[in-house]
JSON list of N, CA and C in Angstrom, two decimals:
[
{"chain": "A", "resi": 1, "resn": "MET", "atom": "N", "xyz": [97.00, 154.17, 18.26]},
{"chain": "A", "resi": 1, "resn": "MET", "atom": "CA", "xyz": [97.55, 153.24, 19.21]},
{"chain": "A", "resi": 1, "resn": "MET", "atom": "C", "xyz": [97.74, 153.94, 20.56]},
{"chain": "A", "resi": 2, "resn": "ARG", "atom": "N", "xyz": [97.28, 153.31, 21.59]},
{"chain": "A", "resi": 2, "resn": "ARG", "atom": "CA", "xyz": [97.33, 153.94, 22.91]},
{"chain": "A", "resi": 2, "resn": "ARG", "atom": "C", "xyz": [98.71, 153.78, 23.56]},
{"chain": "A", "resi": 3, "resn": "GLU", "atom": "N", "xyz": [99.01, 154.71, 24.46]},
{"chain": "A", "resi": 3, "resn": "GLU", "atom": "CA", "xyz": [100.27, 154.67, 25.19]},
{"chain": "A", "resi": 3, "resn": "GLU", "atom": "C", "xyz": [100.27, 153.54, 26.21]},
{"chain": "A", "resi": 4, "resn": "VAL", "atom": "N", "xyz": [101.45, 153.05, 26.53]},
{"chain": "A", "resi": 4, "resn": "VAL", "atom": "CA", "xyz": [101.60, 151.94, 27.46]},
{"chain": "A", "resi": 4, "resn": "VAL", "atom": "C", "xyz": [101.04, 152.30, 28.84]},
{"chain": "A", "resi": 5, "resn": "MET", "atom": "N", "xyz": [101.33, 153.50, 29.30]},
{"chain": "A", "resi": 5, "resn": "MET", "atom": "CA", "xyz": [100.85, 153.88, 30.64]},
{"chain": "A", "resi": 5, "resn": "MET", "atom": "C", "xyz": [99.32, 153.91, 30.69]},
{"chain": "A", "resi": 6, "resn": "GLU", "atom": "N", "xyz": [98.71, 154.38, 29.62]},
{"chain": "A", "resi": 6, "resn": "GLU", "atom": "CA", "xyz": [97.25, 154.40, 29.56]},
{"chain": "A", "resi": 6, "resn": "GLU", "atom": "C", "xyz": [96.70, 152.97, 29.59]},
{"chain": "A", "resi": 7, "resn": "LEU", "atom": "N", "xyz": [97.34, 152.09, 28.83]},
{"chain": "A", "resi": 7, "resn": "LEU", "atom": "CA", "xyz": [96.91, 150.69, 28.81]},
{"chain": "A", "resi": 7, "resn": "LEU", "atom": "C", "xyz": [97.09, 150.02, 30.17]},
{"chain": "A", "resi": 8, "resn": "LEU", "atom": "N", "xyz": [98.19, 150.35, 30.84]},
{"chain": "A", "resi": 8, "resn": "LEU", "atom": "CA", "xyz": [98.42, 149.80, 32.18]},
{"chain": "A", "resi": 8, "resn": "LEU", "atom": "C", "xyz": [97.32, 150.23, 33.14]},
{"chain": "A", "resi": 9, "resn": "LYS", "atom": "N", "xyz": [96.99, 151.51, 33.09]},
{"chain": "A", "resi": 9, "resn": "LYS", "atom": "CA", "xyz": [95.95, 152.04, 33.97]},
{"chain": "A", "resi": 9, "resn": "LYS", "atom": "C", "xyz": [94.61, 151.36, 33.70]},
{"chain": "A", "resi": 10, "resn": "LEU", "atom": "N", "xyz": [94.26, 151.23, 32.42]},
{"chain": "A", "resi": 10, "resn": "LEU", "atom": "CA", "xyz": [93.00, 150.58, 32.06]},
{"chain": "A", "resi": 10, "resn": "LEU", "atom": "C", "xyz": [93.00, 149.11, 32.48]},
{"chain": "A", "resi": 11, "resn": "ALA", "atom": "N", "xyz": [94.10, 148.43, 32.24]},
{"chain": "A", "resi": 11, "resn": "ALA", "atom": "CA", "xyz": [94.19, 147.01, 32.60]},
{"chain": "A", "resi": 11, "resn": "ALA", "atom": "C", "xyz": [94.06, 146.81, 34.10]},
{"chain": "A", "resi": 12, "resn": "GLN", "atom": "N", "xyz": [94.65, 147.72, 34.87]},
{"chain": "A", "resi": 12, "resn": "GLN", "atom": "CA", "xyz": [94.56, 147.61, 36.32]},
{"chain": "A", "resi": 12, "resn": "GLN", "atom": "C", "xyz": [93.15, 147.89, 36.82]},
{"chain": "A", "resi": 13, "resn": "ASN", "atom": "N", "xyz": [92.36, 148.57, 36.02]},
{"chain": "A", "resi": 13, "resn": "ASN", "atom": "CA", "xyz": [90.97, 148.84, 36.38]},
{"chain": "A", "resi": 13, "resn": "ASN", "atom": "C", "xyz": [90.02, 147.81, 35.79]},
{"chain": "A", "resi": 14, "resn": "GLY", "atom": "N", "xyz": [90.58, 146.70, 35.30]},
{"chain": "A", "resi": 14, "resn": "GLY", "atom": "CA", "xyz": [89.75, 145.59, 34.86]},
{"chain": "A", "resi": 14, "resn": "GLY", "atom": "C", "xyz": [89.43, 145.53, 33.37]},
{"chain": "A", "resi": 15, "resn": "ASP", "atom": "N", "xyz": [90.03, 146.39, 32.58]},
{"chain": "A", "resi": 15, "resn": "ASP", "atom": "CA", "xyz": [89.78, 146.40, 31.13]},
{"chain": "A", "resi": 15, "resn": "ASP", "atom": "C", "xyz": [90.58, 145.27, 30.48]},
{"chain": "A", "resi": 16, "resn": "ARG", "atom": "N", "xyz": [89.90, 144.20, 30.13]},
{"chain": "A", "resi": 16, "resn": "ARG", "atom": "CA", "xyz": [90.56, 143.02, 29.55]},
{"chain": "A", "resi": 16, "resn": "ARG", "atom": "C", "xyz": [91.08, 143.31, 28.14]},
{"chain": "A", "resi": 17, "resn": "GLN", "atom": "N", "xyz": [90.44, 144.23, 27.43]},
{"chain": "A", "resi": 17, "resn": "GLN", "atom": "CA", "xyz": [90.90, 144.60, 26.09]},
{"chain": "A", "resi": 17, "resn": "GLN", "atom": "C", "xyz": [92.27, 145.29, 26.18]},
{"chain": "A", "resi": 18, "resn": "ALA", "atom": "N", "xyz": [92.45, 146.14, 27.18]},
{"chain": "A", "resi": 18, "resn": "ALA", "atom": "CA", "xyz": [93.75, 146.81, 27.37]},
{"chain": "A", "resi": 18, "resn": "ALA", "atom": "C", "xyz": [94.81, 145.78, 27.75]},
{"chain": "A", "resi": 19, "resn": "GLU", "atom": "N", "xyz": [94.44, 144.83, 28.58]},
{"chain": "A", "resi": 19, "resn": "GLU", "atom": "CA", "xyz": [95.35, 143.76, 28.96]},
{"chain": "A", "resi": 19, "resn": "GLU", "atom": "C", "xyz": [95.78, 142.96, 27.72]},
{"chain": "A", "resi": 20, "resn": "LEU", "atom": "N", "xyz": [94.82, 142.65, 26.87]},
{"chain": "A", "resi": 20, "resn": "LEU", "atom": "CA", "xyz": [95.10, 141.92, 25.65]},
{"chain": "A", "resi": 20, "resn": "LEU", "atom": "C", "xyz": [96.00, 142.73, 24.71]},
{"chain": "A", "resi": 21, "resn": "GLU", "atom": "N", "xyz": [95.75, 144.03, 24.62]},
{"chain": "A", "resi": 21, "resn": "GLU", "atom": "CA", "xyz": [96.58, 144.89, 23.77]},
{"chain": "A", "resi": 21, "resn": "GLU", "atom": "C", "xyz": [98.02, 144.92, 24.26]},
{"chain": "A", "resi": 22, "resn": "LEU", "atom": "N", "xyz": [98.22, 144.99, 25.57]},
{"chain": "A", "resi": 22, "resn": "LEU", "atom": "CA", "xyz": [99.57, 144.94, 26.13]},
{"chain": "A", "resi": 22, "resn": "LEU", "atom": "C", "xyz": [100.23, 143.60, 25.81]},
{"chain": "A", "resi": 23, "resn": "LEU", "atom": "N", "xyz": [99.48, 142.54, 25.98]},
{"chain": "A", "resi": 23, "resn": "LEU", "atom": "CA", "xyz": [100.00, 141.21, 25.71]},
{"chain": "A", "resi": 23, "resn": "LEU", "atom": "C", "xyz": [100.41, 141.08, 24.24]},
{"chain": "A", "resi": 24, "resn": "CYS", "atom": "N", "xyz": [99.60, 141.61, 23.35]},
{"chain": "A", "resi": 24, "resn": "CYS", "atom": "CA", "xyz": [99.92, 141.57, 21.91]},
{"chain": "A", "resi": 24, "resn": "CYS", "atom": "C", "xyz": [101.17, 142.37, 21.61]},
{"chain": "A", "resi": 25, "resn": "ARG", "atom": "N", "xyz": [101.34, 143.51, 22.26]},
{"chain": "A", "resi": 25, "resn": "ARG", "atom": "CA", "xyz": [102.52, 144.34, 22.04]},
{"chain": "A", "resi": 25, "resn": "ARG", "atom": "C", "xyz": [103.80, 143.64, 22.44]},
{"chain": "A", "resi": 26, "resn": "TYR", "atom": "N", "xyz": [103.74, 142.87, 23.51]},
{"chain": "A", "resi": 26, "resn": "TYR", "atom": "CA", "xyz": [104.95, 142.26, 24.05]},
{"chain": "A", "resi": 26, "resn": "TYR", "atom": "C", "xyz": [105.04, 140.76, 23.77]},
{"chain": "A", "resi": 27, "resn": "GLU", "atom": "N", "xyz": [104.15, 140.25, 22.92]},
{"chain": "A", "resi": 27, "resn": "GLU", "atom": "CA", "xyz": [104.14, 138.82, 22.64]},
{"chain": "A", "resi": 27, "resn": "GLU", "atom": "C", "xyz": [105.43, 138.34, 21.98]},
{"chain": "A", "resi": 28, "resn": "ARG", "atom": "N", "xyz": [105.98, 139.13, 21.09]},
{"chain": "A", "resi": 28, "resn": "ARG", "atom": "CA", "xyz": [107.24, 138.72, 20.43]},
{"chain": "A", "resi": 28, "resn": "ARG", "atom": "C", "xyz": [108.36, 138.56, 21.45]},
{"chain": "A", "resi": 29, "resn": "LEU", "atom": "N", "xyz": [108.42, 139.44, 22.42]},
{"chain": "A", "resi": 29, "resn": "LEU", "atom": "CA", "xyz": [109.44, 139.34, 23.46]},
{"chain": "A", "resi": 29, "resn": "LEU", "atom": "C", "xyz": [109.22, 138.09, 24.31]},
{"chain": "A", "resi": 30, "resn": "LEU", "atom": "N", "xyz": [107.98, 137.84, 24.68]},
{"chain": "A", "resi": 30, "resn": "LEU", "atom": "CA", "xyz": [107.67, 136.64, 25.47]},
{"chain": "A", "resi": 30, "resn": "LEU", "atom": "C", "xyz": [108.01, 135.39, 24.67]},
{"chain": "A", "resi": 31, "resn": "HIS", "atom": "N", "xyz": [107.69, 135.41, 23.39]},
{"chain": "A", "resi": 31, "resn": "HIS", "atom": "CA", "xyz": [107.99, 134.28, 22.52]},
{"chain": "A", "resi": 31, "resn": "HIS", "atom": "C", "xyz": [109.50, 134.05, 22.45]},
{"chain": "A", "resi": 32, "resn": "LYS", "atom": "N", "xyz": [110.25, 135.13, 22.37]},
{"chain": "A", "resi": 32, "resn": "LYS", "atom": "CA", "xyz": [111.72, 135.04, 22.31]},
{"chain": "A", "resi": 32, "resn": "LYS", "atom": "C", "xyz": [112.28, 134.34, 23.54]},
{"chain": "A", "resi": 33, "resn": "TYR", "atom": "N", "xyz": [111.76, 134.69, 24.71]},
{"chain": "A", "resi": 33, "resn": "TYR", "atom": "CA", "xyz": [112.28, 134.11, 25.94]},
{"chain": "A", "resi": 33, "resn": "TYR", "atom": "C", "xyz": [111.79, 132.69, 26.20]},
{"chain": "A", "resi": 34, "resn": "ALA", "atom": "N", "xyz": [110.85, 132.21, 25.39]},
{"chain": "A", "resi": 34, "resn": "ALA", "atom": "CA", "xyz": [110.38, 130.83, 25.52]},
{"chain": "A", "resi": 34, "resn": "ALA", "atom": "C", "xyz": [111.31, 129.85, 24.79]},
{"chain": "A", "resi": 35, "resn": "TRP", "atom": "N", "xyz": [112.27, 130.37, 24.05]},
{"chain": "A", "resi": 35, "resn": "TRP", "atom": "CA", "xyz": [113.25, 129.53, 23.37]},
{"chain": "A", "resi": 35, "resn": "TRP", "atom": "C", "xyz": [114.44, 129.32, 24.29]},
{"chain": "A", "resi": 36, "resn": "HIS", "atom": "N", "xyz": [114.91, 128.08, 24.35]},
{"chain": "A", "resi": 36, "resn": "HIS", "atom": "CA", "xyz": [116.06, 127.77, 25.19]},
{"chain": "A", "resi": 36, "resn": "HIS", "atom": "C", "xyz": [116.87, 126.68, 24.50]},
{"chain": "A", "resi": 37, "resn": "HIS", "atom": "N", "xyz": [118.12, 126.94, 24.25]},
{"chain": "A", "resi": 37, "resn": "HIS", "atom": "CA", "xyz": [119.01, 126.00, 23.56]},
{"chain": "A", "resi": 37, "resn": "HIS", "atom": "C", "xyz": [118.41, 125.53, 22.24]},
{"chain": "A", "resi": 38, "resn": "GLY", "atom": "N", "xyz": [117.84, 126.45, 21.49]},
{"chain": "A", "resi": 38, "resn": "GLY", "atom": "CA", "xyz": [117.30, 126.14, 20.18]},
{"chain": "A", "resi": 38, "resn": "GLY", "atom": "C", "xyz": [115.96, 125.43, 20.17]},
{"chain": "A", "resi": 39, "resn": "GLN", "atom": "N", "xyz": [115.33, 125.31, 21.32]},
{"chain": "A", "resi": 39, "resn": "GLN", "atom": "CA", "xyz": [114.02, 124.64, 21.39]},
{"chain": "A", "resi": 39, "resn": "GLN", "atom": "C", "xyz": [112.99, 125.59, 21.98]},
{"chain": "A", "resi": 40, "resn": "TYR", "atom": "N", "xyz": [111.79, 125.51, 21.41]},
{"chain": "A", "resi": 40, "resn": "TYR", "atom": "CA", "xyz": [110.68, 126.31, 21.90]},
{"chain": "A", "resi": 40, "resn": "TYR", "atom": "C", "xyz": [109.94, 125.53, 22.98]},
{"chain": "A", "resi": 41, "resn": "HIS", "atom": "N", "xyz": [109.63, 126.19, 24.10]},
{"chain": "A", "resi": 41, "resn": "HIS", "atom": "CA", "xyz": [108.96, 125.54, 25.23]},
{"chain": "A", "resi": 41, "resn": "HIS", "atom": "C", "xyz": [107.61, 126.22, 25.48]},
{"chain": "A", "resi": 42, "resn": "GLU", "atom": "N", "xyz": [106.53, 125.55, 25.11]},
{"chain": "A", "resi": 42, "resn": "GLU", "atom": "CA", "xyz": [105.18, 126.10, 25.26]},
{"chain": "A", "resi": 42, "resn": "GLU", "atom": "C", "xyz": [104.85, 126.35, 26.73]},
{"chain": "A", "resi": 43, "resn": "ASP", "atom": "N", "xyz": [105.27, 125.45, 27.62]},
{"chain": "A", "resi": 43, "resn": "ASP", "atom": "CA", "xyz": [105.01, 125.63, 29.05]},
{"chain": "A", "resi": 43, "resn": "ASP", "atom": "C", "xyz": [105.69, 126.90, 29.57]},
{"chain": "A", "resi": 44, "resn": "CYS", "atom": "N", "xyz": [106.88, 127.14, 29.09]},
{"chain": "A", "resi": 44, "resn": "CYS", "atom": "CA", "xyz": [107.60, 128.35, 29.49]},
{"chain": "A", "resi": 44, "resn": "CYS", "atom": "C", "xyz": [106.86, 129.58, 28.99]},
{"chain": "A", "resi": 45, "resn": "LYS", "atom": "N", "xyz": [106.37, 129.55, 27.75]},
{"chain": "A", "resi": 45, "resn": "LYS", "atom": "CA", "xyz": [105.63, 130.68, 27.19]},
{"chain": "A", "resi": 45, "resn": "LYS", "atom": "C", "xyz": [104.38, 130.96, 28.02]},
{"chain": "A", "resi": 46, "resn": "GLN", "atom": "N", "xyz": [103.66, 129.91, 28.40]},
{"chain": "A", "resi": 46, "resn": "GLN", "atom": "CA", "xyz": [102.46, 130.08, 29.22]},
{"chain": "A", "resi": 46, "resn": "GLN", "atom": "C", "xyz": [102.81, 130.70, 30.57]},
{"chain": "A", "resi": 47, "resn": "HIS", "atom": "N", "xyz": [103.91, 130.25, 31.15]},
{"chain": "A", "resi": 47, "resn": "HIS", "atom": "CA", "xyz": [104.35, 130.81, 32.44]},
{"chain": "A", "resi": 47, "resn": "HIS", "atom": "C", "xyz": [104.72, 132.29, 32.28]},
{"chain": "A", "resi": 48, "resn": "LEU", "atom": "N", "xyz": [105.39, 132.62, 31.18]},
{"chain": "A", "resi": 48, "resn": "LEU", "atom": "CA", "xyz": [105.76, 134.01, 30.92]},
{"chain": "A", "resi": 48, "resn": "LEU", "atom": "C", "xyz": [104.52, 134.90, 30.75]},
{"chain": "A", "resi": 49, "resn": "VAL", "atom": "N", "xyz": [103.50, 134.40, 30.07]},
{"chain": "A", "resi": 49, "resn": "VAL", "atom": "CA", "xyz": [102.27, 135.17, 29.87]},
{"chain": "A", "resi": 49, "resn": "VAL", "atom": "C", "xyz": [101.59, 135.42, 31.21]},
{"chain": "A", "resi": 50, "resn": "ILE", "atom": "N", "xyz": [101.50, 134.39, 32.04]},
{"chain": "A", "resi": 50, "resn": "ILE", "atom": "CA", "xyz": [100.88, 134.54, 33.36]},
{"chain": "A", "resi": 50, "resn": "ILE", "atom": "C", "xyz": [101.67, 135.54, 34.20]},
{"chain": "A", "resi": 51, "resn": "THR", "atom": "N", "xyz": [102.98, 135.43, 34.19]},
{"chain": "A", "resi": 51, "resn": "THR", "atom": "CA", "xyz": [103.83, 136.34, 34.95]},
{"chain": "A", "resi": 51, "resn": "THR", "atom": "C", "xyz": [103.69, 137.77, 34.44]},
{"chain": "A", "resi": 52, "resn": "PHE", "atom": "N", "xyz": [103.59, 137.94, 33.13]},
{"chain": "A", "resi": 52, "resn": "PHE", "atom": "CA", "xyz": [103.40, 139.26, 32.53]},
{"chain": "A", "resi": 52, "resn": "PHE", "atom": "C", "xyz": [102.09, 139.89, 32.99]},
{"chain": "A", "resi": 53, "resn": "ILE", "atom": "N", "xyz": [101.02, 139.13, 32.95]},
{"chain": "A", "resi": 53, "resn": "ILE", "atom": "CA", "xyz": [99.71, 139.64, 33.36]},
{"chain": "A", "resi": 53, "resn": "ILE", "atom": "C", "xyz": [99.72, 140.03, 34.85]},
{"chain": "A", "resi": 54, "resn": "LYS", "atom": "N", "xyz": [100.35, 139.21, 35.68]},
{"chain": "A", "resi": 54, "resn": "LYS", "atom": "CA", "xyz": [100.45, 139.53, 37.11]},
{"chain": "A", "resi": 54, "resn": "LYS", "atom": "C", "xyz": [101.25, 140.81, 37.31]},
{"chain": "A", "resi": 55, "resn": "ALA", "atom": "N", "xyz": [102.32, 140.98, 36.53]},
{"chain": "A", "resi": 55, "resn": "ALA", "atom": "CA", "xyz": [103.15, 142.18, 36.65]},
{"chain": "A", "resi": 55, "resn": "ALA", "atom": "C", "xyz": [102.38, 143.43, 36.23]},
{"chain": "A", "resi": 56, "resn": "VAL", "atom": "N", "xyz": [101.58, 143.31, 35.18]},
{"chain": "A", "resi": 56, "resn": "VAL", "atom": "CA", "xyz": [100.74, 144.43, 34.73]},
{"chain": "A", "resi": 56, "resn": "VAL", "atom": "C", "xyz": [99.78, 144.83, 35.84]},
{"chain": "A", "resi": 57, "resn": "ARG", "atom": "N", "xyz": [99.17, 143.87, 36.47]},
{"chain": "A", "resi": 57, "resn": "ARG", "atom": "CA", "xyz": [98.17, 144.13, 37.50]},
{"chain": "A", "resi": 57, "resn": "ARG", "atom": "C", "xyz": [98.76, 144.77, 38.75]},
{"chain": "A", "resi": 58, "resn": "ARG", "atom": "N", "xyz": [100.02, 144.49, 39.06]},
{"chain": "A", "resi": 58, "resn": "ARG", "atom": "CA", "xyz": [100.59, 145.04, 40.30]},
{"chain": "A", "resi": 58, "resn": "ARG", "atom": "C", "xyz": [101.59, 146.17, 40.06]},
{"chain": "A", "resi": 59, "resn": "PHE", "atom": "N", "xyz": [101.76, 146.57, 38.81]},
{"chain": "A", "resi": 59, "resn": "PHE", "atom": "CA", "xyz": [102.68, 147.64, 38.47]},
{"chain": "A", "resi": 59, "resn": "PHE", "atom": "C", "xyz": [102.28, 148.92, 39.19]},
{"chain": "A", "resi": 60, "resn": "ASP", "atom": "N", "xyz": [103.23, 149.57, 39.84]},
{"chain": "A", "resi": 60, "resn": "ASP", "atom": "CA", "xyz": [102.97, 150.78, 40.62]},
{"chain": "A", "resi": 60, "resn": "ASP", "atom": "C", "xyz": [103.01, 152.01, 39.71]},
{"chain": "A", "resi": 61, "resn": "LEU", "atom": "N", "xyz": [101.86, 152.41, 39.22]},
{"chain": "A", "resi": 61, "resn": "LEU", "atom": "CA", "xyz": [101.77, 153.56, 38.31]},
{"chain": "A", "resi": 61, "resn": "LEU", "atom": "C", "xyz": [102.17, 154.86, 39.00]},
{"chain": "A", "resi": 62, "resn": "GLU", "atom": "N", "xyz": [101.86, 155.00, 40.26]},
{"chain": "A", "resi": 62, "resn": "GLU", "atom": "CA", "xyz": [102.15, 156.23, 41.00]},
{"chain": "A", "resi": 62, "resn": "GLU", "atom": "C", "xyz": [103.66, 156.53, 41.01]},
{"chain": "A", "resi": 63, "resn": "ARG", "atom": "N", "xyz": [104.46, 155.51, 40.95]},
{"chain": "A", "resi": 63, "resn": "ARG", "atom": "CA", "xyz": [105.90, 155.69, 40.99]},
{"chain": "A", "resi": 63, "resn": "ARG", "atom": "C", "xyz": [106.45, 156.30, 39.70]},
{"chain": "A", "resi": 64, "resn": "TYR", "atom": "N", "xyz": [105.75, 156.09, 38.59]},
{"chain": "A", "resi": 64, "resn": "TYR", "atom": "CA", "xyz": [106.26, 156.52, 37.30]},
{"chain": "A", "resi": 64, "resn": "TYR", "atom": "C", "xyz": [105.49, 157.65, 36.65]},
{"chain": "A", "resi": 65, "resn": "ILE", "atom": "N", "xyz": [104.37, 158.04, 37.22]},
{"chain": "A", "resi": 65, "resn": "ILE", "atom": "CA", "xyz": [103.61, 159.16, 36.68]},
{"chain": "A", "resi": 65, "resn": "ILE", "atom": "C", "xyz": [104.01, 160.42, 37.44]},
{"chain": "A", "resi": 66, "resn": "PRO", "atom": "N", "xyz": [104.50, 161.43, 36.70]},
{"chain": "A", "resi": 66, "resn": "PRO", "atom": "CA", "xyz": [104.98, 162.66, 37.39]},
{"chain": "A", "resi": 66, "resn": "PRO", "atom": "C", "xyz": [103.84, 163.44, 38.00]}
]
């Protein structure tokens, strides 16, 4: 299993498989936040996935790599 930073770097360079692997790793968390007052909201989940992918693409790796 690859490290998150490696996956971020690959995803930012256009590797869709790395992007998918990151999404799979954090899918449970995204699914958790799609629940509100005991109801699951598919639209919210889709918005969270889009926001997650955008965050991966713009994450500043230089700030966190020593």
